[in-house]
Coordinates of C-alpha atoms in Angstrom, one line a residue:
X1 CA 108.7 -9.9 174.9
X2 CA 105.8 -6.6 175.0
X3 CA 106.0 -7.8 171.0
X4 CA 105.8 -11.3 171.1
X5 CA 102.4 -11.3 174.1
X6 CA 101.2 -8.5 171.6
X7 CA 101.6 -10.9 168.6
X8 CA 100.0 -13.7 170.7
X9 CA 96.8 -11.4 171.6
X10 CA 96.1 -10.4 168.4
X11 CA 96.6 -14.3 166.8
X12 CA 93.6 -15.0 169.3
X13 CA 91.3 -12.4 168.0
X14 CA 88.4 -13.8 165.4
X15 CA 89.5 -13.2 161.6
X16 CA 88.2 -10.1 160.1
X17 CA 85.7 -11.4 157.2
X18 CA 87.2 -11.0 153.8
X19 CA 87.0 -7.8 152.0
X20 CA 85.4 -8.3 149.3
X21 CA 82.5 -9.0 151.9
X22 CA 83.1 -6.1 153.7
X23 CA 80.2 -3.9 152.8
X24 CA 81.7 0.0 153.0
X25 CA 84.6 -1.4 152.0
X26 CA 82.9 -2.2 148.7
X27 CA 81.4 1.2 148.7
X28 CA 84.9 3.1 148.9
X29 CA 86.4 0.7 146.2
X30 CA 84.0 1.4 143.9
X31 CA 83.8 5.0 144.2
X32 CA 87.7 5.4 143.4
X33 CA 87.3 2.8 140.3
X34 CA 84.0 5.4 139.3
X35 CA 86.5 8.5 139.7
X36 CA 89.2 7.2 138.2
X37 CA 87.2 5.7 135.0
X38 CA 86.3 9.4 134.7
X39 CA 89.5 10.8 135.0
X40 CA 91.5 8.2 132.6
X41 CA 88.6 9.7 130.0
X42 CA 89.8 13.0 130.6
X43 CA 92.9 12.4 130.0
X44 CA 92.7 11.3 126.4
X45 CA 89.5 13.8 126.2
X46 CA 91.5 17.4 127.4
X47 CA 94.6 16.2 125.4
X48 CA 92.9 15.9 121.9
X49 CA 90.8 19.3 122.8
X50 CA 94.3 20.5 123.3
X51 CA 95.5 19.3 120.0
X52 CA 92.7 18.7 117.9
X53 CA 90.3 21.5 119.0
X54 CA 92.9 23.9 120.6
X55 CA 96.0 23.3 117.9
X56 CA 98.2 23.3 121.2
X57 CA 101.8 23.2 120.7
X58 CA 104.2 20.6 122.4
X59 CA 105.2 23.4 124.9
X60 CA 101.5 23.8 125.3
X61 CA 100.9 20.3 125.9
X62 CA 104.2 20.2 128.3
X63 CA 102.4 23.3 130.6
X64 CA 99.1 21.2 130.4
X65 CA 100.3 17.7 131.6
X66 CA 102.5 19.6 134.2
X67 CA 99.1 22.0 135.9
X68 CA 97.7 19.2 137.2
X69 CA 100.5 17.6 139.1
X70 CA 101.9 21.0 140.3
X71 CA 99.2 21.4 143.3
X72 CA 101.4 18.7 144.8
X73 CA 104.5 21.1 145.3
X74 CA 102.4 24.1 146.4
X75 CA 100.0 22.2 148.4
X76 CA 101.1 18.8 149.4
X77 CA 103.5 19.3 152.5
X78 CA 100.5 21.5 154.1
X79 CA 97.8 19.3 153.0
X80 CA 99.3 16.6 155.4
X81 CA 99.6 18.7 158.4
X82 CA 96.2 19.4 158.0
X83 CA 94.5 15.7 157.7
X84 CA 96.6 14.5 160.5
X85 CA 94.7 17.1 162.8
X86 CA 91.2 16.1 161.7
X87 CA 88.8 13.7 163.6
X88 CA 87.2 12.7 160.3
X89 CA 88.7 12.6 156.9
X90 CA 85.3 11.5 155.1
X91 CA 84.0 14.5 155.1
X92 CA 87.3 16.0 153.6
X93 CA 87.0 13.7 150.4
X94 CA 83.7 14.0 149.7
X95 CA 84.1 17.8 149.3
X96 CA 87.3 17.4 147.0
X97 CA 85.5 15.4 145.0
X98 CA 82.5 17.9 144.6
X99 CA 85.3 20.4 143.7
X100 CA 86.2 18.7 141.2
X101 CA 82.8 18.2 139.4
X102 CA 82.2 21.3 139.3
X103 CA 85.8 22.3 137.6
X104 CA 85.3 19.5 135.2
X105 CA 82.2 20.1 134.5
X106 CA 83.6 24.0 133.1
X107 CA 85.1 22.3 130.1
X108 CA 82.2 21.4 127.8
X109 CA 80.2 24.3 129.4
X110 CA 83.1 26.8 127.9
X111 CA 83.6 24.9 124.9
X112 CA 79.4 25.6 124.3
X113 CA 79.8 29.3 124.9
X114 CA 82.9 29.7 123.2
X115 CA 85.1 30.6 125.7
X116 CA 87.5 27.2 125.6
X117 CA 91.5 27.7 125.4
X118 CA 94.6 26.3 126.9
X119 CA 94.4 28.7 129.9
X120 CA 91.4 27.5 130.3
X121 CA 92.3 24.0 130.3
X122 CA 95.2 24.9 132.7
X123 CA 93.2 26.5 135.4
X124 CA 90.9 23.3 135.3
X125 CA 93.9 20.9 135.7
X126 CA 95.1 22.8 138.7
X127 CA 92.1 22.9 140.3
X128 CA 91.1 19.7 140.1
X129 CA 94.7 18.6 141.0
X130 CA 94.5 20.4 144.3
X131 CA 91.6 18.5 145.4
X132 CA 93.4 15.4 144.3
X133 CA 96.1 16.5 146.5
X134 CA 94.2 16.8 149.3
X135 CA 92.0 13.8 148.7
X136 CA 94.9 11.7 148.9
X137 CA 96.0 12.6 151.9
X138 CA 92.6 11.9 153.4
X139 CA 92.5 8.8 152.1
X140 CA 95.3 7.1 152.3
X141 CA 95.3 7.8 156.5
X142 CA 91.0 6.7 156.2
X143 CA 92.1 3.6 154.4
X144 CA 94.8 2.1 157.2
X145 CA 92.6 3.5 159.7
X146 CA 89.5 1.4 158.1
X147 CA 91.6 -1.6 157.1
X148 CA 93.1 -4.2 159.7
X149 CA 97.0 -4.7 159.0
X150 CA 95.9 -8.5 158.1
X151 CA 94.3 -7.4 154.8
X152 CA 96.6 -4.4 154.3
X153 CA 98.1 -6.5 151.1
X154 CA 95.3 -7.3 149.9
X155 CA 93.3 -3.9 150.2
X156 CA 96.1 -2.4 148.2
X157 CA 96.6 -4.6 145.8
X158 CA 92.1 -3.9 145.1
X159 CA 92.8 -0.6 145.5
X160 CA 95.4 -0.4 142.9
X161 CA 93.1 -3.2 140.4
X162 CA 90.3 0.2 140.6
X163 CA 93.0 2.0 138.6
X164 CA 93.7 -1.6 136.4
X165 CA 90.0 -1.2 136.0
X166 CA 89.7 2.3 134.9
X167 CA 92.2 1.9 132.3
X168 CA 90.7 -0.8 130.8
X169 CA 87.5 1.2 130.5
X170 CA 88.4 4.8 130.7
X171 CA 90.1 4.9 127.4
X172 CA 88.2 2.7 125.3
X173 CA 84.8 4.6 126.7
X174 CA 86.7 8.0 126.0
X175 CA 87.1 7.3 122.5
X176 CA 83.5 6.4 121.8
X177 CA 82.5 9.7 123.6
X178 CA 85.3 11.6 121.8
X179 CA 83.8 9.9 117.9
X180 CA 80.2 10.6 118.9
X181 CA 80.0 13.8 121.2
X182 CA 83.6 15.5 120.3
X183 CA 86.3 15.6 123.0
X184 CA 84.9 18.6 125.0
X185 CA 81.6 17.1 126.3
X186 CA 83.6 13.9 127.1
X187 CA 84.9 15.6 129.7
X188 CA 81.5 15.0 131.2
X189 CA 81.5 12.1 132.1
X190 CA 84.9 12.9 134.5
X191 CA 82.5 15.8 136.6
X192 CA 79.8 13.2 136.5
X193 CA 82.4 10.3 138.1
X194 CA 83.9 12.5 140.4
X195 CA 79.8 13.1 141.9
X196 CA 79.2 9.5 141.6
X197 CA 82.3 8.7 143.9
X198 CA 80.8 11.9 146.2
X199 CA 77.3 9.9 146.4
X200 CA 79.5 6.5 147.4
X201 CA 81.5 7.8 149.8
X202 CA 78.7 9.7 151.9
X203 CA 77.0 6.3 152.1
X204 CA 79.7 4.7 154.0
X205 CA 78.4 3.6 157.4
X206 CA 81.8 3.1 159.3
X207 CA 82.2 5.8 162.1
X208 CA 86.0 7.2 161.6
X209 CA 88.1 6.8 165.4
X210 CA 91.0 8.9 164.4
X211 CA 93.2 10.1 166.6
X212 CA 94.2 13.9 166.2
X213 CA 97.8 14.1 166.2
X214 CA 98.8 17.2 168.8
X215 CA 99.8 19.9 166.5
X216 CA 103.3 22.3 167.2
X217 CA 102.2 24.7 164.2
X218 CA 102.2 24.1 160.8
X219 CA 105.7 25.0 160.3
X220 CA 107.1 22.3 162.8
X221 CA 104.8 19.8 161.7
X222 CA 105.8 20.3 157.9
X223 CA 109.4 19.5 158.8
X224 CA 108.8 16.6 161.1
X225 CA 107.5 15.2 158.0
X226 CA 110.5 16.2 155.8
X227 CA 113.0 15.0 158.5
X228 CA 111.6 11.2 158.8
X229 CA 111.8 11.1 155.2
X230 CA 114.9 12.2 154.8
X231 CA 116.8 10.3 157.7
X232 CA 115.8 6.6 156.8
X233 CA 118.0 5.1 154.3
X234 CA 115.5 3.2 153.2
X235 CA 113.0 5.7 152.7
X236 CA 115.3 7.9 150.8
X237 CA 115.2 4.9 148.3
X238 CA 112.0 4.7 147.9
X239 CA 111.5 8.5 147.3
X240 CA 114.3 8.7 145.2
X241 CA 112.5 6.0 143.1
X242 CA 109.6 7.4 143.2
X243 CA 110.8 10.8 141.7
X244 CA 113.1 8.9 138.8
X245 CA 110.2 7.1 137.6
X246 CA 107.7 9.8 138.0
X247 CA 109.5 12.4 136.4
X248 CA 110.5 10.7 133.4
X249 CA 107.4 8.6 133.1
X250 CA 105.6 11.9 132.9
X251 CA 108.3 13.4 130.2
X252 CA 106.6 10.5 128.6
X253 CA 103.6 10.9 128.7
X254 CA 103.6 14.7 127.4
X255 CA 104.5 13.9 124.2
X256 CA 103.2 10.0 124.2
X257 CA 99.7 11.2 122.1
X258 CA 101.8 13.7 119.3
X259 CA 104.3 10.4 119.5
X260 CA 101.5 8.1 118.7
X261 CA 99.8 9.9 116.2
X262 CA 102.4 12.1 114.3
X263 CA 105.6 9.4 114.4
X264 CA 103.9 6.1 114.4
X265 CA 100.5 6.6 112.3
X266 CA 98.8 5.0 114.7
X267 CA 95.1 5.8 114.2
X268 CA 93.5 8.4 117.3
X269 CA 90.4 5.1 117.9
X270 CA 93.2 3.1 118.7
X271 CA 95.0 4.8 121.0
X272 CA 92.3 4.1 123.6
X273 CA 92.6 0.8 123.3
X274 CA 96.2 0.6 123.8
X275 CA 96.3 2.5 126.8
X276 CA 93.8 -0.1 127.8
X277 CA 96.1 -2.7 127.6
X278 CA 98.0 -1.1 130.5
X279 CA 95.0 -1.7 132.8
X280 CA 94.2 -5.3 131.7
X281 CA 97.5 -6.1 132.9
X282 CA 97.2 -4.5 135.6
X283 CA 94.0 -6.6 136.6
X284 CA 95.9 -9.5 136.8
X285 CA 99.4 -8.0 138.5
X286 CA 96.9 -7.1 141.4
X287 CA 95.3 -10.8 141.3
X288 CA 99.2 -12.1 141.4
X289 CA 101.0 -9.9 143.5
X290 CA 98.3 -11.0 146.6
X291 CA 99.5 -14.7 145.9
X292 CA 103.6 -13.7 145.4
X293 CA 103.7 -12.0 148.6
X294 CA 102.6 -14.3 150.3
X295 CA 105.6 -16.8 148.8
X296 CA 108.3 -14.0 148.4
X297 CA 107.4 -11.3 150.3
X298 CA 106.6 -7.8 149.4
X299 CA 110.5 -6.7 149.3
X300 CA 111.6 -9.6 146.5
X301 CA 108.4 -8.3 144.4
X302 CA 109.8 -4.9 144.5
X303 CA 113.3 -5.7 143.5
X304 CA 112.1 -7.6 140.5
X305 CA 109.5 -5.4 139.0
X306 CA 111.8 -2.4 139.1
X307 CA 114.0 -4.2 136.6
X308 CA 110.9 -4.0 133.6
X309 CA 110.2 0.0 134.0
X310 CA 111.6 0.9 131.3
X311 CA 110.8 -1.5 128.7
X312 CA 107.7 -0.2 127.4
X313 CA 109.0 3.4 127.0
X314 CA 112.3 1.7 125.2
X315 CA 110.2 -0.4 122.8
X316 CA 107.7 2.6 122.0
X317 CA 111.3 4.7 120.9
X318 CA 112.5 1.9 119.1
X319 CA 109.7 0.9 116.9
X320 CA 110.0 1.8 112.8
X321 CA 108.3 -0.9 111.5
X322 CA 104.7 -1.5 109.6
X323 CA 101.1 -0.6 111.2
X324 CA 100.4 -4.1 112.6
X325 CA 104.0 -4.5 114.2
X326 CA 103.9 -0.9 116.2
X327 CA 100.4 -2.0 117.3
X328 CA 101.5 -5.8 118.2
X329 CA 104.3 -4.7 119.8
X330 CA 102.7 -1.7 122.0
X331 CA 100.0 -4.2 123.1
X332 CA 102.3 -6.8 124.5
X333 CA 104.3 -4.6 126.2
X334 CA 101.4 -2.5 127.7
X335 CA 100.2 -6.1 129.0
X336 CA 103.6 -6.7 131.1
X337 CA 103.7 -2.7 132.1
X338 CA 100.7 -2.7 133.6
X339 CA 101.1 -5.7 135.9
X340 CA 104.4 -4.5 136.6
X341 CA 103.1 -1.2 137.9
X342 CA 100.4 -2.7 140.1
X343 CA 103.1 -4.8 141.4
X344 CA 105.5 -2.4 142.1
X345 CA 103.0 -0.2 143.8
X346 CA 101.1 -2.6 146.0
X347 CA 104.3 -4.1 147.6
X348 CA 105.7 -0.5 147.8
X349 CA 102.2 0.8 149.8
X350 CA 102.4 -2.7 152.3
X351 CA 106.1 -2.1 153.2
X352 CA 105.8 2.2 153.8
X353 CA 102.5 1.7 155.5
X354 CA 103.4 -1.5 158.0
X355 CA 106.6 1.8 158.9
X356 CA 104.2 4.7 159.4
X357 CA 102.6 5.7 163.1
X358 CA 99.5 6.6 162.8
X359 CA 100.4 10.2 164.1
X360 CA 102.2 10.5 161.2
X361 CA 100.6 8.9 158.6
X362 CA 99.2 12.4 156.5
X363 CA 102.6 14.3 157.2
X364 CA 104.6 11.2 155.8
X365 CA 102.7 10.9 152.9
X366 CA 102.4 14.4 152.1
X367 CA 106.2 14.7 151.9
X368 CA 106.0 11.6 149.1
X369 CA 103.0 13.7 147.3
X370 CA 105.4 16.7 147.7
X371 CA 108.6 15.1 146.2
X372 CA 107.0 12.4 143.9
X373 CA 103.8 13.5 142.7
X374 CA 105.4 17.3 142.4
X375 CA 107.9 15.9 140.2
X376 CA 105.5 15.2 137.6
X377 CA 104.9 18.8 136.9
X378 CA 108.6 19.2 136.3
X379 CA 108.5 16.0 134.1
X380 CA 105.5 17.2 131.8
X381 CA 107.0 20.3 131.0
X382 CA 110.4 19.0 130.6
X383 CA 109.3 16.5 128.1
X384 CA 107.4 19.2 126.0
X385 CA 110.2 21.7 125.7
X386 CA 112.9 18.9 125.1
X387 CA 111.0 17.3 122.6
X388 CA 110.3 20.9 120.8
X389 CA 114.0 20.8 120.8
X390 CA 115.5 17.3 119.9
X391 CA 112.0 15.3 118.3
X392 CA 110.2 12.9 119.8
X393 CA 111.6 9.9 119.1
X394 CA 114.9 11.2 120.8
X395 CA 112.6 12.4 123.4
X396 CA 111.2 9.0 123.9
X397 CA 114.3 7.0 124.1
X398 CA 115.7 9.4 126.6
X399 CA 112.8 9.2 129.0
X400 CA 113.6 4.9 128.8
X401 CA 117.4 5.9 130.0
X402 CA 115.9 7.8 132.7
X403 CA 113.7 5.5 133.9
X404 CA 116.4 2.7 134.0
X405 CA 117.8 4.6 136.7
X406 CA 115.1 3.5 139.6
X407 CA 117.1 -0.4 139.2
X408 CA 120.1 1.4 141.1
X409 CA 117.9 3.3 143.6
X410 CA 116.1 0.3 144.7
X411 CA 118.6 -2.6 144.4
X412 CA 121.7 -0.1 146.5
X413 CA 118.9 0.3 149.4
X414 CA 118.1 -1.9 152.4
X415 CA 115.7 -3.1 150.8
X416 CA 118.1 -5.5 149.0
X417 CA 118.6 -9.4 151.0
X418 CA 121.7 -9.2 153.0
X419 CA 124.6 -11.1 151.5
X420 CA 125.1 -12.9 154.4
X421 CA 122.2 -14.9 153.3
X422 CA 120.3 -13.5 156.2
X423 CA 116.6 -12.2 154.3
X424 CA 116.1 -8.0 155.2
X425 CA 113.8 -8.0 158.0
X426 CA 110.4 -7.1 157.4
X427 CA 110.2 -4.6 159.9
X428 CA 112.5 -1.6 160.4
X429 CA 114.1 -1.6 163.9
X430 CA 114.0 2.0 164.5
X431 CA 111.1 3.9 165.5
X432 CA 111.4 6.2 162.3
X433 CA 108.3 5.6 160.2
X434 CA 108.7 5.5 156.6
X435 CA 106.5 7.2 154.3
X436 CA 102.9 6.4 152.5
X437 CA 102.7 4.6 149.2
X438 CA 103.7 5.3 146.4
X439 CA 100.5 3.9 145.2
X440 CA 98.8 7.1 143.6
X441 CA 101.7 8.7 142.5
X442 CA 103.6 6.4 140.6
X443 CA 102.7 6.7 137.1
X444 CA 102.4 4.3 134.4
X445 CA 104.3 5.0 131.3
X446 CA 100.6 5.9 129.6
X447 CA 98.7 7.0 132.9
X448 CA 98.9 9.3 135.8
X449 CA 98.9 6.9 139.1
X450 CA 100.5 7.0 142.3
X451 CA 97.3 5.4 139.8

């Protein structure tokens, strides 16, 4: 009855205008497309220096796409503690970002002096993934705080189009850098994003009324994080998911440029533009996926979009034929992938957050940052030393296995329609929260997400 009169009082209330009017809303979805643009340059920028510039080895280029990930398993469980004490999280993200400038920023400025190396590279990707840790914890408890749960849906799914976006333009704008000013002082234009989205986010007008969540220690509030993870069926799915996909999506992605280049001949100014293909498909899973929930709901678009993970990875480890065919091939594919992913992680964000007290919000979503964005370390360096071991193609196909595991994690949970007939209710009817989205760690098979 409390729910129904609550349901009735807020039906009354005048409809938020739409978000795409929504003036700081604007503001913060164009600083994360500027940051992310930056940082899909980087990643095609650092690897080359690495291989190119650096001759890194495939162990090399395991350790590298594992630094920036591992913040996430020293730091992540602590970094939620700590934004669900604060008043403001604003504040917190702006000064993460500014980190972050100034680490990229190192790279070209230590490839000038001469000083540039793999350690090098390493101690940049763990800095700059620590204040990515951080940030996201911020964020994702300033966004639902921001957002009303009416336009949840469709905040994530623009929130996830800034990283469809950024891969349309990061690569393609990384290899024109890359031709014209050599891969180090690409790296650039990542510091210069990440002051950009600084500059944005300051000008946000909306006064933050967070509530501080009463704290028991840092200890006890780590835990009560782990435990309402752990204890939901349903949640354990998700996070199991999360870690299969992550972890052998990054395996992927360690050895996806040597792949490219050394096994396939595909030329290094194409490359760019395949990885873009992932992002103009995700452009138009994020237009979709606001008009399928509304039909099927968010749990029906998250059972069928699990079922194409692996495809892309599979048809990358299959491919022996001519020039045109591998590039043919990897476009379409990259197309369906990155709708798929948008999909997935939009529908995954709507049904963790619509679980989550606000009180818990950073704790839960540090223990996903913990478990599924951690796992990418362990993923990255995996795939380098396995591939030093067995070849890459072997490598690749193995990563597709792996991936084709998430079907059983997702389609064995609640989340799954009764077969009664009786559809899973939308709402969990327990009290334990689930956690935050998956949105910025899940990964793409040629990007790091969960965009």
């Amino acid at each position: 009855m409390k729910r129904t009169l609550q349901a009735s009082s807020a039906s009354s209330l005048p409809a938020p205008p739409p978000l795409r009017r929504q003036r700081d809303y604007r503001l913060l979805w164009t600083s994360r497309t500027t940051s992310i643009t930056g940082s899909e340059v980087s990643k095609l920028a650092i690897p080359l220096t690495a291989v190119t510039l650096l001759t890194a080895s495939p162990t090399e280029m395991g350790l590298l796409t594992a630094a920036g990930p591992l913040p996430a398993l020293l730091f992540g469980l602590q970094a939620g503690a700590i934004v669900d004490r604060l008043v403001r999280h604003r504040p917190l993200m702006i000064a993460c970002e500014l980190v972050a400038c100034a680490a990229a920023a190192s790279v070209p400025l230590a490839w000038l002096l001469g000083l540039l190396s793999v350690p090098w590279l390493l101690v940049v990707a763990l800095v700059i993934g620590t204040s990515a840790v951080l940030f996201k914890s911020a964020n994702f408890s300033y966004v639902a705080g921001t957002v009303p749960p009416a336009q949840r849906v469709e905040a994530m799914a623009g929130l996830q189009a800034c990283h469809s976006v950024a891969s349309v333009g990061g690569p393609s704008l990384a290899g024109l850098l890359v031709q014209f000013f050599t891969a180090p002082l690409a790296v650039l234009a990542e510091a210069m994003s990440f002051l950009a989205s600084a500059l944005l986010l300051r000008s946000i007008r909306t006064q933050e009324r967070n509530e501080p969540a009463p704290s028991r220690g840092m200890w006890r509030d780590v835990t009560e994080g782990l435990r309402t993870v752990l204890t939901h069926p349903t949640l354990r799915a998700l996070l199991g998911a999360g870690v299969t996909i992550n972890f052998f999506a990054m395996a992927y992605v360690a050895v996806y440029i040597l792949y490219m280049v050394n096994t396939l001949s595909i030329p290094k100014s194409l490359i760019g533009v395949l990885i873009a293909m992932s992002g103009a498909g995700g452009l138009a899973g994020a237009w979709l996926t606001t008009r399928l929930t509304k039909r099927y709901g968010e749990n029906r678009i998250l059972l069928a979009t699990v079922l194409f993970f692996p495809v892309e990875v599979l048809t990358a480890g299959l491919l022996n034929g001519p020039l045109w065919w591998n590039i043919t091939a990897m476009t379409v594919v990259g197309l369906m992938t990155g709708g798929v992913v948008v999909a997935f992680s939009t529908c995954l964000g709507v049904i963790t957050l619509r679980e989550t007290p606000q009180e818990l919000r950073g704790r839960v979503n540090a223990t996903m940052t913990f478990a599924v964005q951690g796992v990418l370390a362990l993923g990255g360096l995996t795939g380098g030393i396995v591939a030093d071991h067995i070849g890459l193609r072997p490598m690749i196909l193995l990563c597709a296995a792996g991936m084709a595991l998430t079907t059983f994690w997702i389609w064995l949970s609640p989340l799954r329609p009764r077969t009664s007939g009786h559809p899973h209710p939308a709402r969990a009817l327990t009290p334990t929260p689930d956690p935050r989205t998956l949105t910025r760690h899940l990964v793409s098979t040629k990007r790091h997400l969960w965009p």
